[in-house]
Short mmCIF file of C-alpha atoms in Angstrom, two decimals:
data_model
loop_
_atom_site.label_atom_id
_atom_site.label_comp_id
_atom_site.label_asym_id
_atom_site.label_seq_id
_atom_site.Cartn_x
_atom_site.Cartn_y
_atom_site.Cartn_z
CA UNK A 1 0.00 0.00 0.00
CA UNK A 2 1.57 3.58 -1.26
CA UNK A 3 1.98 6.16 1.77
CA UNK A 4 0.97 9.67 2.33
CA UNK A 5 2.15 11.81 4.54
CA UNK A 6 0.34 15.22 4.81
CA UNK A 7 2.64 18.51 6.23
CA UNK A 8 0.61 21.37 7.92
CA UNK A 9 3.38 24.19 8.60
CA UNK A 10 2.36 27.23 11.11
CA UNK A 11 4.46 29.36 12.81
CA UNK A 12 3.99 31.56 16.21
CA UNK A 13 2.81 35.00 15.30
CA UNK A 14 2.37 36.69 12.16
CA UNK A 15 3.01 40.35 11.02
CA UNK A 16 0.53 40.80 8.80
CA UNK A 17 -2.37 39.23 11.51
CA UNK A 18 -1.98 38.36 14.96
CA UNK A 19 -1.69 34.73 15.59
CA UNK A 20 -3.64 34.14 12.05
CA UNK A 21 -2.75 29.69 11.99
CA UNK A 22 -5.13 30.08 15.57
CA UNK A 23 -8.22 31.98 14.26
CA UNK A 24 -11.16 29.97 13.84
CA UNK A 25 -13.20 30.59 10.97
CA UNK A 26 -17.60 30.25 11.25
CA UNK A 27 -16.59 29.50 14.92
CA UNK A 28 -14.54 26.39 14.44
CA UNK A 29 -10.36 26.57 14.29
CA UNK A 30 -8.67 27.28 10.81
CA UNK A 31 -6.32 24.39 11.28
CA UNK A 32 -8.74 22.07 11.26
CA UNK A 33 -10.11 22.59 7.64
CA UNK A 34 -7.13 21.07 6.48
CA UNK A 35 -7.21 17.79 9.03
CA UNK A 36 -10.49 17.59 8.16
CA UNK A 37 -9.98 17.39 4.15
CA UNK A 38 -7.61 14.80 5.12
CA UNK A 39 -9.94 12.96 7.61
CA UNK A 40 -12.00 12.87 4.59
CA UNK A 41 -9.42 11.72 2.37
CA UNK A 42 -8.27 8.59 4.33
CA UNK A 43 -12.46 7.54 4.41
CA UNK A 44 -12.20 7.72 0.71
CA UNK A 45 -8.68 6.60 -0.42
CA UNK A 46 -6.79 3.23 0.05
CA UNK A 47 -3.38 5.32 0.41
CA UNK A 48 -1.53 4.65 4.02
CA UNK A 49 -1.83 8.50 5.40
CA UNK A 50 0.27 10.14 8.01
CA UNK A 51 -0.24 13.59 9.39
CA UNK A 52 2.50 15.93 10.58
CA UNK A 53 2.44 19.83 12.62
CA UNK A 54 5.54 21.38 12.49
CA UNK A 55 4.90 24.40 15.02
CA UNK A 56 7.09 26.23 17.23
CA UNK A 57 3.22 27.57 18.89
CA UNK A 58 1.77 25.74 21.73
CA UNK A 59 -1.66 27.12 21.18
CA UNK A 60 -1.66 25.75 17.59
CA UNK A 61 -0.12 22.25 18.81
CA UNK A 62 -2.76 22.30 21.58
CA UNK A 63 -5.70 22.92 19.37
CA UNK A 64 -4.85 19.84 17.00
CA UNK A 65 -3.95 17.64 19.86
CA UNK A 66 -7.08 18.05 21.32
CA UNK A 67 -9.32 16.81 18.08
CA UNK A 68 -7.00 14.33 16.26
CA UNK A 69 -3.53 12.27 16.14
CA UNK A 70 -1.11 14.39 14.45
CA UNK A 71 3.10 13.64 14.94
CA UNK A 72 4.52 16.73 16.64
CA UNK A 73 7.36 18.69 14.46
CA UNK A 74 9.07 21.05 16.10
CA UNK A 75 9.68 24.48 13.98
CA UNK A 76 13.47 24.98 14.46
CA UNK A 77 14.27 28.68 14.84
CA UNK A 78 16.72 29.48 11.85
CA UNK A 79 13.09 28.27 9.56
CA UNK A 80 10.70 30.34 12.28
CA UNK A 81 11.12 33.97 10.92
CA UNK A 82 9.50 35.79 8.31
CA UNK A 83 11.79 35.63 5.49
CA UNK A 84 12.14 31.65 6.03
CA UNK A 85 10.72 29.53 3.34
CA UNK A 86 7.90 27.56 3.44
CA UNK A 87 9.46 24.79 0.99
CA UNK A 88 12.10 24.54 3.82
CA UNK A 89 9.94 23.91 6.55
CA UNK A 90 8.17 21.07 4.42
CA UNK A 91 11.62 19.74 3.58
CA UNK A 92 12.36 19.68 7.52
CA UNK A 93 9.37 18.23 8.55
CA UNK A 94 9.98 15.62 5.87
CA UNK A 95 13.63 15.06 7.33
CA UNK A 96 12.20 14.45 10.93
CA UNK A 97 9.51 11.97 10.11
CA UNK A 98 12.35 10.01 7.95
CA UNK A 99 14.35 10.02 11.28
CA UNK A 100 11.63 8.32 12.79
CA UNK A 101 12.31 5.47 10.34
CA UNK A 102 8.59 6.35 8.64
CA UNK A 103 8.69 6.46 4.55
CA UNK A 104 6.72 7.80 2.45
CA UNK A 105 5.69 7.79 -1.47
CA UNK A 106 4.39 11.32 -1.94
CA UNK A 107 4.15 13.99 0.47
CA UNK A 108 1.34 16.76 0.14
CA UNK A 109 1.71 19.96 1.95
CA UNK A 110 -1.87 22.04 2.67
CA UNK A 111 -2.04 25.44 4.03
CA UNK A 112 -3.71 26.30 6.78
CA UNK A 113 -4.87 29.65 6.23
CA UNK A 114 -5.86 28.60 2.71
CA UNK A 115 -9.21 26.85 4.08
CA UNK A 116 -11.43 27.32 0.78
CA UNK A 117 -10.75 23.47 -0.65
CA UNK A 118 -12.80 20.18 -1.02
CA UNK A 119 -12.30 16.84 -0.65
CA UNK A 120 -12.15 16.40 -4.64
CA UNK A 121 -9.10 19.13 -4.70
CA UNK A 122 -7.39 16.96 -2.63
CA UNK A 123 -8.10 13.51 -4.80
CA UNK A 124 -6.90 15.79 -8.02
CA UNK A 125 -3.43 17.07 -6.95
CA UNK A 126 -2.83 13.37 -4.95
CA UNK A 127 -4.18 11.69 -8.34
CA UNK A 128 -1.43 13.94 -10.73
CA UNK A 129 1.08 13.21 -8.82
CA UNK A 130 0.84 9.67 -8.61
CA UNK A 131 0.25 9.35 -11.79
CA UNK A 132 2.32 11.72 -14.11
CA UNK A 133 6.04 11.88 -14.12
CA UNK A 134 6.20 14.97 -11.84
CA UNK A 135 8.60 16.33 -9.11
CA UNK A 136 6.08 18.57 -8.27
CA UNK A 137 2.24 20.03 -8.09
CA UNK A 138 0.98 23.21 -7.58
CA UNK A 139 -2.91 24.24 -6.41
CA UNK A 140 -3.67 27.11 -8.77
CA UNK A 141 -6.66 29.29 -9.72
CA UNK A 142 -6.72 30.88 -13.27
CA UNK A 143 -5.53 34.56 -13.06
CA UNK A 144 -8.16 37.25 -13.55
CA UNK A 145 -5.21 39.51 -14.84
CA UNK A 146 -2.60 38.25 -17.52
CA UNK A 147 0.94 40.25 -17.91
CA UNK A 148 0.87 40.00 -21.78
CA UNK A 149 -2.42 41.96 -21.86
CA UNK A 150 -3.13 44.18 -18.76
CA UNK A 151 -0.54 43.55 -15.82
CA UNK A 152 1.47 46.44 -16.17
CA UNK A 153 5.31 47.56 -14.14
CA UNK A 154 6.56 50.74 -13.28
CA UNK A 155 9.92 51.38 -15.17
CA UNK A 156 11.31 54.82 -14.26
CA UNK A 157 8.28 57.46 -14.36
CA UNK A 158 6.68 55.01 -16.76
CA UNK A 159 5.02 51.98 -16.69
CA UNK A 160 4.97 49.19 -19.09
CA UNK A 161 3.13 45.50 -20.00
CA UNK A 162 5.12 42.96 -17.59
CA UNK A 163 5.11 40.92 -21.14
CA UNK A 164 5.18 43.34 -23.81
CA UNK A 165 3.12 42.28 -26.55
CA UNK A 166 0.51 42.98 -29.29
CA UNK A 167 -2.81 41.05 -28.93
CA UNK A 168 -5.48 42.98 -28.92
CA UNK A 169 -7.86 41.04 -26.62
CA UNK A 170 -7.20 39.14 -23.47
CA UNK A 171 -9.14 35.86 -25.22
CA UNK A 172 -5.73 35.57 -27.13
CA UNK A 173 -3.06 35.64 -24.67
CA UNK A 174 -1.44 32.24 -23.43
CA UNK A 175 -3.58 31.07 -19.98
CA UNK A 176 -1.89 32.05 -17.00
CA UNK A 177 -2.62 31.27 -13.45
CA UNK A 178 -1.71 32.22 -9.64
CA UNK A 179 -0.21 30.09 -7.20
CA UNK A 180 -2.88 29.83 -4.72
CA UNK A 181 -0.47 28.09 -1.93
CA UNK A 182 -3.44 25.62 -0.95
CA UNK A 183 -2.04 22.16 -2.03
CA UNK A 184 1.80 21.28 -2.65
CA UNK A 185 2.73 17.99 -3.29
CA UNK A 186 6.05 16.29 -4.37
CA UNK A 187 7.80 13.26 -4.34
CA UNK A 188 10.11 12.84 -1.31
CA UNK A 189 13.15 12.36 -4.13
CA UNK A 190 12.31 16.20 -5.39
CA UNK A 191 12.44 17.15 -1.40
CA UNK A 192 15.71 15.71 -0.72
CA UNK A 193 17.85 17.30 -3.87
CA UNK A 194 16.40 20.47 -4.53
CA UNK A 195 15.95 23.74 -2.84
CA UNK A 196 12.83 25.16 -4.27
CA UNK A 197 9.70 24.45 -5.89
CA UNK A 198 10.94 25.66 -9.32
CA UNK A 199 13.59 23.52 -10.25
CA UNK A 200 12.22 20.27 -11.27
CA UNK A 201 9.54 19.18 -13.63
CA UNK A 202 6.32 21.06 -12.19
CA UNK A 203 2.73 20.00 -12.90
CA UNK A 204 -0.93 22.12 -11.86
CA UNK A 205 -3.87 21.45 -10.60
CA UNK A 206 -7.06 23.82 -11.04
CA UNK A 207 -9.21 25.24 -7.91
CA UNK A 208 -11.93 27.50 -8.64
CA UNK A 209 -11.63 31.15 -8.74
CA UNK A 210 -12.45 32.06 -4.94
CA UNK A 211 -9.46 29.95 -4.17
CA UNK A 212 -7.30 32.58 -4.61
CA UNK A 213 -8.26 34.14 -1.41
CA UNK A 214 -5.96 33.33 1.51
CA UNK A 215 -5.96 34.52 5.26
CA UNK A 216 -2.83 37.07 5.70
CA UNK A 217 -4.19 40.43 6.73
CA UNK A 218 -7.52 41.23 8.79
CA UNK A 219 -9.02 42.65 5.24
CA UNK A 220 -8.47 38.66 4.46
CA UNK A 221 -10.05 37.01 7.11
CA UNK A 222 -13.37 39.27 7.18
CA UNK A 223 -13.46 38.54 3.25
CA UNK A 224 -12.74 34.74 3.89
CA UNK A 225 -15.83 34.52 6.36
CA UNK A 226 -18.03 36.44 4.71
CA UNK A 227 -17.22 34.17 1.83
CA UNK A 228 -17.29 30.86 3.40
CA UNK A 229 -20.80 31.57 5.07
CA UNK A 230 -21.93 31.83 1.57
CA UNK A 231 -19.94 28.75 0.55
CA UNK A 232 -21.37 26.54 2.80
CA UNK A 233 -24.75 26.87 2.09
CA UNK A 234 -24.39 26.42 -1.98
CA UNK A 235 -21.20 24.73 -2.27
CA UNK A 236 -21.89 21.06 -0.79
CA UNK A 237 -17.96 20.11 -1.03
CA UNK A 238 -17.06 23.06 1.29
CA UNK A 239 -19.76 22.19 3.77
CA UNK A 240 -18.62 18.82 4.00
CA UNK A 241 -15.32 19.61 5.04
CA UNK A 242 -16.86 21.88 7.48
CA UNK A 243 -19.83 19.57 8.73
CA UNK A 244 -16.66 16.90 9.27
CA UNK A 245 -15.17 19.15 11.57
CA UNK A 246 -17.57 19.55 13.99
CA UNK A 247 -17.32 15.85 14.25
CA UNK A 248 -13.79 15.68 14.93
CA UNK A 249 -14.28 19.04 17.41
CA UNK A 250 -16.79 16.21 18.96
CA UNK A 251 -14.47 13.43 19.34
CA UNK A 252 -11.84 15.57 20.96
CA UNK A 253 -13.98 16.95 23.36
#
């Protein structure tokens, strides 16, 4: 049986909003969108699956172990700052379940404050993985604004297309999309011989527009819950996750 193991990375503090990894979002906490995806996952899939935390906050280690089984990473400092990289800390937490003499065929990294996925996103980016000949996949949403057409730079006291060119209607331009920072997953050969995301042979996977939208200032998180009120009473994926969660707030009670 092929093994999974799924990295949540969250960090003490924030800069751009207080503590954002321990917010709860329509009263439940943020961190457990992703566990409960995952919960969801292991119902529907035959893969082996393995959940890590790396954390250096005790209120965000205390709020998962209180609702499931999670392996403890600890954040080291020189990866706990705000120019550290988030590939890193997935690369560490990779490291220190190896260590524990665990393996693993693919591992998927989700994003905490990124809580706006379903249980199918999940299947999609675990599916392309495992079955193309990638090092890695990337959640993205298509980009409402393309540099060839109407992304512009300043240049001097000018300001120019970011990719000068001479269509004439946004229809024509190649597709391009955003990195939403929802899903990541790789193979644990990509993790142990490269030092980004970039360098190997990349693959996508498409998430719907509102997608985009990730917690990282307080203007984000009143748009996110304004948003996923609305979600959860049209969008039966996203209330799934979050019906799931109140069962696994439930069990941990």
């Amino acid at each position: 049986m092929k093994s999974l193991l799924f990295t949540i990375c969250g960090r003490a503090g924030s800069k751009g909003l207080k503590s954002k990894n321990c917010l709860d979002l329509s009263a439940l906490p943020l961190v457990l969108y992703s566990i409960s995806v995952i919960d969801l996952f292991k119902k529907y899939s035959e893969y082996q699956v393995a959940i890590a935390l790396n954390t250096d906050s005790e209120e965000l280690r205390s709020i998962v172990e209180n609702h499931y089984d999670v392996s403890m990473v600890p954040r080291k400092a020189d990866i706990a700052d705000d120019s550290s990289s988030k590939y890193e800390v997935i690369k560490d937490c990779y490291a220190y379940l190896v260590s524990q003499n665990q393996s693993f065929d693919f591992v998927i990294d989700l994003d905490i404050t990124s809580p706006l996925r379903k249980l199918d996103d999940l299947i999609n980016i675990v599916g392309t993985i495992a079955d193309n000949d990638y090092d890695c996949v990337c959640s993205v949403v298509e980009s409402r604004r393309n540099p060839y057409f109407n992304m512009v730079e300043k240049v001097g006291n000018s300001i120019r297309l970011v990719k000068p060119a001479s269509y004439t209607a946004r229809q024509q331009t190649p597709r391009v999309y955003d990195l939403n920072a929802s899903m990541y997953a790789f193979t644990p050969k990509y993790l142990q011989k490269h030092g980004s995301i970039f360098e190997g042979n990349l693959g996508i996977v498409e998430m719907q527009d509102y997608c985009v939208l990730d917690i990282d200032s307080p203007e984000d998180y009143e748009w996110m819950q304004v948003i996923h009120k609305v979600l959860i009473e049209k969008d039966n994926g996203i209330k799934n996750v979050y019906s799931n969660i109140s069962n696994l707030v439930k069990k941990g009670s």
